Coordinates of C-alpha atoms in Angstrom, one line a residue:
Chain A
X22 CA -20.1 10.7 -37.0
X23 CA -16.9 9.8 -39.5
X24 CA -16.5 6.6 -36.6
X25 CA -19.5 5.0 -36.6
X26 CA -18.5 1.5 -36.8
X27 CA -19.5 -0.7 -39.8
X28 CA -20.7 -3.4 -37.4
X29 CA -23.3 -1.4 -35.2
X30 CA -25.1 -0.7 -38.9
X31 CA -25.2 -3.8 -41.0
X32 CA -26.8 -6.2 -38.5
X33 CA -25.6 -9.9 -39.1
X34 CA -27.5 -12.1 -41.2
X35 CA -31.0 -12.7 -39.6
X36 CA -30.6 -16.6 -40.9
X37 CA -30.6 -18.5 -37.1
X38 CA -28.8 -21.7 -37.3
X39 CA -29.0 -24.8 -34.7
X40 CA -27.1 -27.6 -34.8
X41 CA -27.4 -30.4 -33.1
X42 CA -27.4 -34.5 -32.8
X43 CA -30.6 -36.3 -32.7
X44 CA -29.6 -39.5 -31.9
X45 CA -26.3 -41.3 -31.8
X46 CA -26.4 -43.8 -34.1
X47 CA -27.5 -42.3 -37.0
X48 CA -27.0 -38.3 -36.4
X49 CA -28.5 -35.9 -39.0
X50 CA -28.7 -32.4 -38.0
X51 CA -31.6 -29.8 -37.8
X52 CA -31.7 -26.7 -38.6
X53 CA -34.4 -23.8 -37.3
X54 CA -34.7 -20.1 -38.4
X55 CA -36.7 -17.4 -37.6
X56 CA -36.8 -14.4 -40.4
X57 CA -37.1 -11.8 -38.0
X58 CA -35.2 -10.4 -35.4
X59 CA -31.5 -11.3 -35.6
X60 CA -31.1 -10.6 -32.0
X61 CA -32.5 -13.8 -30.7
X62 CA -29.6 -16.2 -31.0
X63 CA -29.2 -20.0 -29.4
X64 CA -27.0 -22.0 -28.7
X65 CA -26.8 -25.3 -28.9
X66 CA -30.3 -27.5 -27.9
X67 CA -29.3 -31.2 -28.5
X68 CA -32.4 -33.4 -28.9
X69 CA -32.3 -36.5 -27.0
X70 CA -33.5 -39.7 -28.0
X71 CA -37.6 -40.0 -28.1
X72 CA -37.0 -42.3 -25.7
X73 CA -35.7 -40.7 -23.2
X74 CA -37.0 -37.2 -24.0
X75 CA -41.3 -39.2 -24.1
X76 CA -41.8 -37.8 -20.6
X77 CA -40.6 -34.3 -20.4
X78 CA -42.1 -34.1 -24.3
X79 CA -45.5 -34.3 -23.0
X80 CA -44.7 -31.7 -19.9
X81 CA -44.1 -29.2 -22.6
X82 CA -46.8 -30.5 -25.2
X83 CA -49.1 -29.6 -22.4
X84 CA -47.8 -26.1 -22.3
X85 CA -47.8 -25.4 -26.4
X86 CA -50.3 -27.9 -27.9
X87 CA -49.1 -30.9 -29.3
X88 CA -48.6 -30.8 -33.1
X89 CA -50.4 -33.2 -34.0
X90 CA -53.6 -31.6 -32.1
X91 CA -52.8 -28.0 -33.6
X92 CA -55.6 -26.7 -36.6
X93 CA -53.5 -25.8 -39.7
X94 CA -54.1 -22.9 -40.9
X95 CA -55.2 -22.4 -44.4
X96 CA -52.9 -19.9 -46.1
X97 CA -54.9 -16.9 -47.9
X98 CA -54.4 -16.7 -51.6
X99 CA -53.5 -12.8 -51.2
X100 CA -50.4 -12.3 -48.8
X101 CA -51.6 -9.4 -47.6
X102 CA -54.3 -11.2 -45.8
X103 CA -51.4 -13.2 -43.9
X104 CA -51.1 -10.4 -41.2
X105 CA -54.6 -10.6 -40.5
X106 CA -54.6 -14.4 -40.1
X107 CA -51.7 -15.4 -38.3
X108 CA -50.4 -14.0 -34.9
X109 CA -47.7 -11.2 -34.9
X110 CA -46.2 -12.3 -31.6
X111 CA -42.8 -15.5 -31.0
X112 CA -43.6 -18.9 -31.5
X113 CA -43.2 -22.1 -33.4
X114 CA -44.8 -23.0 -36.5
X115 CA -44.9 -25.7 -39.2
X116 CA -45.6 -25.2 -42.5
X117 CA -47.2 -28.2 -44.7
X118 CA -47.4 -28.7 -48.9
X119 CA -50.4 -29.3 -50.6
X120 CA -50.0 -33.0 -50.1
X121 CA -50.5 -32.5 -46.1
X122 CA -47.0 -33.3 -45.7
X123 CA -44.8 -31.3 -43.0
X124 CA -42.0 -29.3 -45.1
X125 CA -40.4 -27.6 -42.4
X126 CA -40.9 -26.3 -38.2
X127 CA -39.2 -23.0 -37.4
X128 CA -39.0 -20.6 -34.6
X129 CA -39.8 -17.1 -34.9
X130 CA -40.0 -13.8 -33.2
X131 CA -43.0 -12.9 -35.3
X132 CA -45.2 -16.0 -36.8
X133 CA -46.5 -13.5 -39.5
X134 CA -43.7 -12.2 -40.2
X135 CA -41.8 -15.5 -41.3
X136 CA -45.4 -17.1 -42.4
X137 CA -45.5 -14.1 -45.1
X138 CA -41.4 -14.7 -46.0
X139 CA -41.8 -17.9 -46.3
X140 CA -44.8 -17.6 -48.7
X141 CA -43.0 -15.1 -50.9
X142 CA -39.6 -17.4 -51.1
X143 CA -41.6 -21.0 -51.7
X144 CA -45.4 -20.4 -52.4
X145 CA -45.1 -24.0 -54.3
X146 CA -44.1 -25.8 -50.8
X147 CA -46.5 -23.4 -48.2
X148 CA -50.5 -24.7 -48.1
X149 CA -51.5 -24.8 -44.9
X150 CA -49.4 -23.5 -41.3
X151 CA -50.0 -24.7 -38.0
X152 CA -48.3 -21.9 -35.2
X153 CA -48.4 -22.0 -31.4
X154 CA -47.6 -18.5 -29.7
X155 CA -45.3 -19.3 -26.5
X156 CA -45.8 -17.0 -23.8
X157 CA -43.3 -15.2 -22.1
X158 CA -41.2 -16.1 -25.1
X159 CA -37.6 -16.3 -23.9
X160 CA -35.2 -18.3 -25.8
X161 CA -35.3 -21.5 -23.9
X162 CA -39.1 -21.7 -23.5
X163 CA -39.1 -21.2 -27.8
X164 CA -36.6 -23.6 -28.1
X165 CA -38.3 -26.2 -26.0
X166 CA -41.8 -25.6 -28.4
X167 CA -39.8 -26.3 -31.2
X168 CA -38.4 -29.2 -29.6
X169 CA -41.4 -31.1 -28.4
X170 CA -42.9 -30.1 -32.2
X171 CA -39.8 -31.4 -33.8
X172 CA -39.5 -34.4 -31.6
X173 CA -43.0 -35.3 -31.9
X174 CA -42.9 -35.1 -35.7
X175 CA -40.1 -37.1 -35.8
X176 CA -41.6 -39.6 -33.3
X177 CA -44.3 -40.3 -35.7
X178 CA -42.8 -40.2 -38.8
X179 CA -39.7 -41.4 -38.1
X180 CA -38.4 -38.2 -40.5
X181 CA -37.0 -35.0 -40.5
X182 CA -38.9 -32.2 -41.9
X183 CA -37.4 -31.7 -45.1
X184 CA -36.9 -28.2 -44.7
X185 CA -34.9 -29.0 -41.3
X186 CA -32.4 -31.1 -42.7
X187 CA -28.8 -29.8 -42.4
X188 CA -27.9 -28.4 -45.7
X189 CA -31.1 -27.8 -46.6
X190 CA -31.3 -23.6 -47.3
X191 CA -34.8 -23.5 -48.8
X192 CA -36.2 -21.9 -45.4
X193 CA -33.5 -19.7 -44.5
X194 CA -33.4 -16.3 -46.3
X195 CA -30.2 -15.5 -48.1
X196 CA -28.6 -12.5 -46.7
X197 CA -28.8 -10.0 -49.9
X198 CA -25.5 -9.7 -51.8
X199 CA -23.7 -7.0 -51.8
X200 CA -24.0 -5.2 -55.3
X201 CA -21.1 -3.4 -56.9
X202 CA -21.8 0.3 -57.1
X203 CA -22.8 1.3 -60.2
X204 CA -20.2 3.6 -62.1
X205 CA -21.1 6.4 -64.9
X206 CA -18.3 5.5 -67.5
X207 CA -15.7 3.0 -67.6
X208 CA -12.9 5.2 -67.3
X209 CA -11.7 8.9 -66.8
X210 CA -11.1 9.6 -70.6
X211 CA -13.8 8.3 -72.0
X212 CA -15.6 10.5 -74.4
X213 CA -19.4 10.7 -73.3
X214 CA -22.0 10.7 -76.5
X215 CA -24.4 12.2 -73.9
X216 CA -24.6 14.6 -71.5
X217 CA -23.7 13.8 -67.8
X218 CA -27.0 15.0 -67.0
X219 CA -28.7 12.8 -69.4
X220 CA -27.1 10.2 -67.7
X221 CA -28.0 10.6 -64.3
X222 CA -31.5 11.3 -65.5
X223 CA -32.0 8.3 -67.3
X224 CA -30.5 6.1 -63.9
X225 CA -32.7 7.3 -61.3
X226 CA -36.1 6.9 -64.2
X227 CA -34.3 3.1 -65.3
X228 CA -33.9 2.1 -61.8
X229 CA -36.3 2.0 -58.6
X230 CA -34.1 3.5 -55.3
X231 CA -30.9 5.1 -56.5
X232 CA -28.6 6.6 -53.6
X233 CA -25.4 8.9 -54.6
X234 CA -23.1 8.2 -51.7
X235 CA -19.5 8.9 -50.8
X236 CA -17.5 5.9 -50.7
X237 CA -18.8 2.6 -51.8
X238 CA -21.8 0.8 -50.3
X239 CA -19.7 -1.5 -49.0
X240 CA -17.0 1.0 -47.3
X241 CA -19.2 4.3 -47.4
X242 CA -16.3 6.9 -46.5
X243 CA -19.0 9.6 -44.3
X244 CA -21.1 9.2 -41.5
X245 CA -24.2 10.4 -43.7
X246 CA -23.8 7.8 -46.5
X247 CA -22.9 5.1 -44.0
X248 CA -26.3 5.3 -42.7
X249 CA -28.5 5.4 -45.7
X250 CA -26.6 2.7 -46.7
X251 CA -27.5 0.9 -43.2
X252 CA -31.2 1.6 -43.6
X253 CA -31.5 0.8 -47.2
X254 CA -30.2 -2.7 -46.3
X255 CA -32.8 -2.6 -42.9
X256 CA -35.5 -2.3 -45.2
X257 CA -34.4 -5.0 -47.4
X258 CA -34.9 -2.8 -50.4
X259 CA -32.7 -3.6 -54.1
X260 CA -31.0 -0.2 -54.9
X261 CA -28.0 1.1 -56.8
X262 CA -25.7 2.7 -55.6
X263 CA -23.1 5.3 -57.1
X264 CA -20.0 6.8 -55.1
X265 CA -19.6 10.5 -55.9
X266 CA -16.0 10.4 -54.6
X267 CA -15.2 8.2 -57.6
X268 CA -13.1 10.3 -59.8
X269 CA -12.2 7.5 -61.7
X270 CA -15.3 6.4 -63.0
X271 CA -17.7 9.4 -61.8
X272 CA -15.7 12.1 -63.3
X273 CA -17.9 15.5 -62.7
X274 CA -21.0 13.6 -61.3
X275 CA -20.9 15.8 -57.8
X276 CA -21.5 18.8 -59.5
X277 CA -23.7 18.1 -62.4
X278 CA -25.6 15.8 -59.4
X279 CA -26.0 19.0 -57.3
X280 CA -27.5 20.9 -60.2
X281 CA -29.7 18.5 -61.6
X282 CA -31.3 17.6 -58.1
X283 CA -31.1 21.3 -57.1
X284 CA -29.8 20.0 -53.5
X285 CA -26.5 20.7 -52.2
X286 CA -25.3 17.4 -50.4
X287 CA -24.6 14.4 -50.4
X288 CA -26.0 11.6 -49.9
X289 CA -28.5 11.6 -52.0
X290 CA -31.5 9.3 -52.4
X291 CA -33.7 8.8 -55.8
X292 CA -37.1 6.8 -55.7
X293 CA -38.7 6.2 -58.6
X294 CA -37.1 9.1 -60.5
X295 CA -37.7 11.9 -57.7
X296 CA -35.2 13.0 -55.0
X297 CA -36.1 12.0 -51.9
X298 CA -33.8 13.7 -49.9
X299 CA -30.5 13.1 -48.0
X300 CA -29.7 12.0 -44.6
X301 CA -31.8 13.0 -42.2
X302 CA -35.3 13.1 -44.5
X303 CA -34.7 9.1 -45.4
X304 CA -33.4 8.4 -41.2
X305 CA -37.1 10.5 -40.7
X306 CA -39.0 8.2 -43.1
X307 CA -37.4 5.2 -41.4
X308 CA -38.4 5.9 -38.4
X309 CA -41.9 6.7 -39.2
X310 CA -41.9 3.5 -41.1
X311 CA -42.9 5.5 -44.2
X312 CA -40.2 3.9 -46.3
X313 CA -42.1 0.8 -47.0
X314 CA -44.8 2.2 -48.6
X315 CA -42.5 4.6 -50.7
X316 CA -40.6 1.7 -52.2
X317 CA -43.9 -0.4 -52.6
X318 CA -45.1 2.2 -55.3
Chain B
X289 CA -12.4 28.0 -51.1
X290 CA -11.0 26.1 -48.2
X291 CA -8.6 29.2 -46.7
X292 CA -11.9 31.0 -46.4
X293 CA -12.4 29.4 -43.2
X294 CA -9.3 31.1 -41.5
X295 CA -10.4 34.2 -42.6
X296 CA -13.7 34.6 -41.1
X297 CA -14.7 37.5 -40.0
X298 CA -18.1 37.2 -38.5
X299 CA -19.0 33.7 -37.9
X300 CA -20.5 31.6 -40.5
X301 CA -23.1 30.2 -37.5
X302 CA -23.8 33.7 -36.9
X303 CA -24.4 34.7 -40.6
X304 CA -26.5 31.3 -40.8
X305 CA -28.7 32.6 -38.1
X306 CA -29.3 35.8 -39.6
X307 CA -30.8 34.2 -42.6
X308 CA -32.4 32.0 -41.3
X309 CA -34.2 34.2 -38.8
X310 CA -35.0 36.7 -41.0
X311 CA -36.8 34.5 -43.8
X312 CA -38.7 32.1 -41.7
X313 CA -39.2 33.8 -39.1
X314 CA -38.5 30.6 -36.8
X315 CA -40.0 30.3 -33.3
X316 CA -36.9 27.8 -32.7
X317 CA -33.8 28.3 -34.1
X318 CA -31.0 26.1 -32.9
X319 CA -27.5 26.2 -34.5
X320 CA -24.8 23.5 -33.6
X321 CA -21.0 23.5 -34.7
X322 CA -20.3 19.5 -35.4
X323 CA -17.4 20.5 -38.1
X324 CA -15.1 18.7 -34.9
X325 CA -16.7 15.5 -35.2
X326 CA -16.4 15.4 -39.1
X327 CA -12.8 16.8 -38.9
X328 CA -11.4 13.6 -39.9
X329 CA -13.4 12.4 -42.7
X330 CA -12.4 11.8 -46.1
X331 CA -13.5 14.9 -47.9
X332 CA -12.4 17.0 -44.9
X333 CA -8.8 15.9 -44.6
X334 CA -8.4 16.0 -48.2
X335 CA -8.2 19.6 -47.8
X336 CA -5.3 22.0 -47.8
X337 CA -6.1 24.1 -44.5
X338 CA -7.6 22.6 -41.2
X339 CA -11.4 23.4 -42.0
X340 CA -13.9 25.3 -40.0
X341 CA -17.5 25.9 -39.8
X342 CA -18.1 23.2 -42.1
X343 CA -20.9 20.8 -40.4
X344 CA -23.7 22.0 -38.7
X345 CA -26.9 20.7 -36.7
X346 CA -29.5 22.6 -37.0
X347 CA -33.3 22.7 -35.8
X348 CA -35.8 25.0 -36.8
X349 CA -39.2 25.5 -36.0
X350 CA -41.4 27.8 -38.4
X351 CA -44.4 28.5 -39.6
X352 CA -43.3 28.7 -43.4
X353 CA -42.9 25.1 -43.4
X354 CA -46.8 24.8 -42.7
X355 CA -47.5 22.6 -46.5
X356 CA -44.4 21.9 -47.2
X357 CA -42.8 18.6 -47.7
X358 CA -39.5 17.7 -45.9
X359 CA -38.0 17.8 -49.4
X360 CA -39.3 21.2 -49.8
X361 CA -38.6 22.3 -46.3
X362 CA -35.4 21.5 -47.0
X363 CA -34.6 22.8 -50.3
X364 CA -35.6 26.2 -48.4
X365 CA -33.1 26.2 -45.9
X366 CA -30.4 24.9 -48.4
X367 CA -31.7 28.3 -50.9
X368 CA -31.3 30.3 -48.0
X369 CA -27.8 29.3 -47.3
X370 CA -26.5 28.8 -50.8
X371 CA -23.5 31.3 -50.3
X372 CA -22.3 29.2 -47.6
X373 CA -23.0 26.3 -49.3
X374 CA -20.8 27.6 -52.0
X375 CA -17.9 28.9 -49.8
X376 CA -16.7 25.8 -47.8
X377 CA -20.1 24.4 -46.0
X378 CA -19.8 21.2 -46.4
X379 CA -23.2 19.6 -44.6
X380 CA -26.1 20.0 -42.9
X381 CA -28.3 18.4 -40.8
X382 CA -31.8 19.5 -40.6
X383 CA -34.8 18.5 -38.4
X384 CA -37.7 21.2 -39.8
X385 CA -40.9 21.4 -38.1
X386 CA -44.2 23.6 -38.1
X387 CA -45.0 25.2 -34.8
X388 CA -48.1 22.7 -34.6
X389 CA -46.0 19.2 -35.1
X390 CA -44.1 20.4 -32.5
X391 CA -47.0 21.1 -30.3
X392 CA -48.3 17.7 -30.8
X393 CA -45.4 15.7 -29.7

């Protein structure tokens, strides 16, 4: 348990890059992402000159819809109503401004999923998406959708999407910065005005998910912590975190923790004010997908 | 509290599963030994004696849990084994299910 590698737990950063020449005179580069599964990763798809590429384009236009023939879809005021109106399954998509005008085409392992991140991150730049599902959606047939979009875009227009420009981060979802674990005092010798308890009671009411680990959320020093840690950061969720090893700063927090909570170990996990449970309850709710909901309250 | 572990007598698994038994009657009752694969962590190697019986898998089916949340489940087993707790147990994990969820699966 004490081995489990740091790597197998925090999964790399879900942002897909591609790189790649458009033509050879004047060479900006593109850039796709998909917001969900950071599994699918390409390498690099160069995109030839229109010129060259006009025949094979339409082989594949005929296999996805050409862009330019696709309905856009009117986003729903209400996000929640995204799920219900896009497709859940891989594909392309292109999402346009209020002005009509083509902000950015991405590739995705769920359409929805990315439609409904993207709408969350820049409501001011998503009106209207148009999405193609690719069967059998292995990487090269995805990358070839986004390719005859992208080139056919670009054939028309003679621009870049915006939004695909190299350098251009206002599509890709930052990967969540590490916090610093919070710490109880600044020091071993400081003179509390208030009781630990009081303390620890007014942090898990002040602040939304609160886990008591050992070790820091960045190195969490047991096998139990290390995965809370790894599924609080799966589900995306902003948490504190306090290490109950920290002598330094968390002077007597183990045992005033265990009293307060009335629950032996650690970690610990706080929602809303209320103990959740360690371990094994929060790996439970995980896998049940009942975590969402709890942090939606 | 950590050279308790060399002196054991009768078996801290075995004393679990007395308690256990006997206050929720369980119609599963598994106890595992992990304190080897946690023998090396932190907490564990800051202390004085190699330790023993410390980590523990367990899985229990009863019927008491019938209502009960997983928090509450759990807080039962953990009252239940508050004197180990309190003499060198340093975790465990608990899967705690009713005789029906487990019939369902």
């Amino acid at each position: 348990m004490a081995t489990i590698s740091l790597s197998s737990i925090h999964t790399s950063p879900s942002s897909l890059r591609l790189l790649s020449s458009y033509s050879s005179q004047n060479t900006p580069t593109l850039s796709f992402y998909s917001h969900t599964k950071p599994s699918l990763s390409f390498s690099s798809v160069s995109l030839k000159p229109i010129t060259t590429a006009r025949s094979r384009t339409l082989t594949v236009v005929s296999a996805f819809g050409k862009l330019s023939e696709t309905e856009p879809i009117p986003l729903p005021p209400a996000p929640e109503e995204i799920a219900g109106k896009f497709p859940s399954e891989s594909g392309v998509y292109a999402v346009y401004d209020q002005s009509d005008v083509l902000q950015f085409i991405g590739i995705t392992r769920s359409i929805a999923a990315s439609v409904l991140a993207h709408r969350k991150s820049v409501p001011e730049l998503c009106c209207s998406v148009k999405v193609a599902v690719v069967d059998e959606p292995d990487r090269t047939a995805l990358t070839q959708a986004w390719k005859s979009w992208m080139e056919e875009h670009i054939g028309a227009t003679g621009k870049i999407p915006p939004g695909n420009e190299s350098g251009n981060t206002t599509w890709v979802r930052q990967p969540p910065k590490k916090k610093p674990d919070l710490r109880l005092t600044p020091g071993r010798h400081t003179q509390l005005t208030v009781p630990l308890e009081t303390l620890i009671d007014r942090l898990v009411k002040e602040n939304k998910v609160v886990a008591f680990i050992k070790g820091s959320r960045s190195a969490p020093l047991c096998g139990f912590s290390q995965r809370v840690v790894g599924i609080l950061e799966s589900e995306g969720v902003d948490y504190e975190s306090l290490d109950v090893l920290d002598e330094e700063h968390n002077y007597g927090l183990r045992e005033t923790l265990k009293k307060y909570s009335n629950w032996p170990t650690f970690p610990q996990i706080f929602v809303n004010g209320e103990l959740v449970g360690g371990c094994d309850i929060l790996t439970s709710m995980h896998e049940k997908g009942e975590l969402v909901g709890l942090f939606k309250k | 509290m950590a050279s308790r572990g060399t002196n054991v007598v009768v078996s801290r698994a075995y004393r679990m599963r007395q308690k256990l038994q006997s206050a929720l009657e369980a119609t599963l009752l598994e106890i595992e030994d992990v304190s080897h694969q946690h023998a090396g962590h932190a907490p564990m190697r800051a202390l004085p004696n190699a330790p023993q019986e410390t980590h523990f898998n367990l899985k229990i089916v009863s019927p008491k849990f019938t209502g009960h949340t997983l928090v509450k489940r759990h807080r039962m087993v953990y009252d239940l084994l508050a004197d180990e707790l309190s003499s060198g147990l340093h975790a465990i994990s608990i899967v705690a299910k009713t005789p029906q969820e487990v019939q369902q699966k």
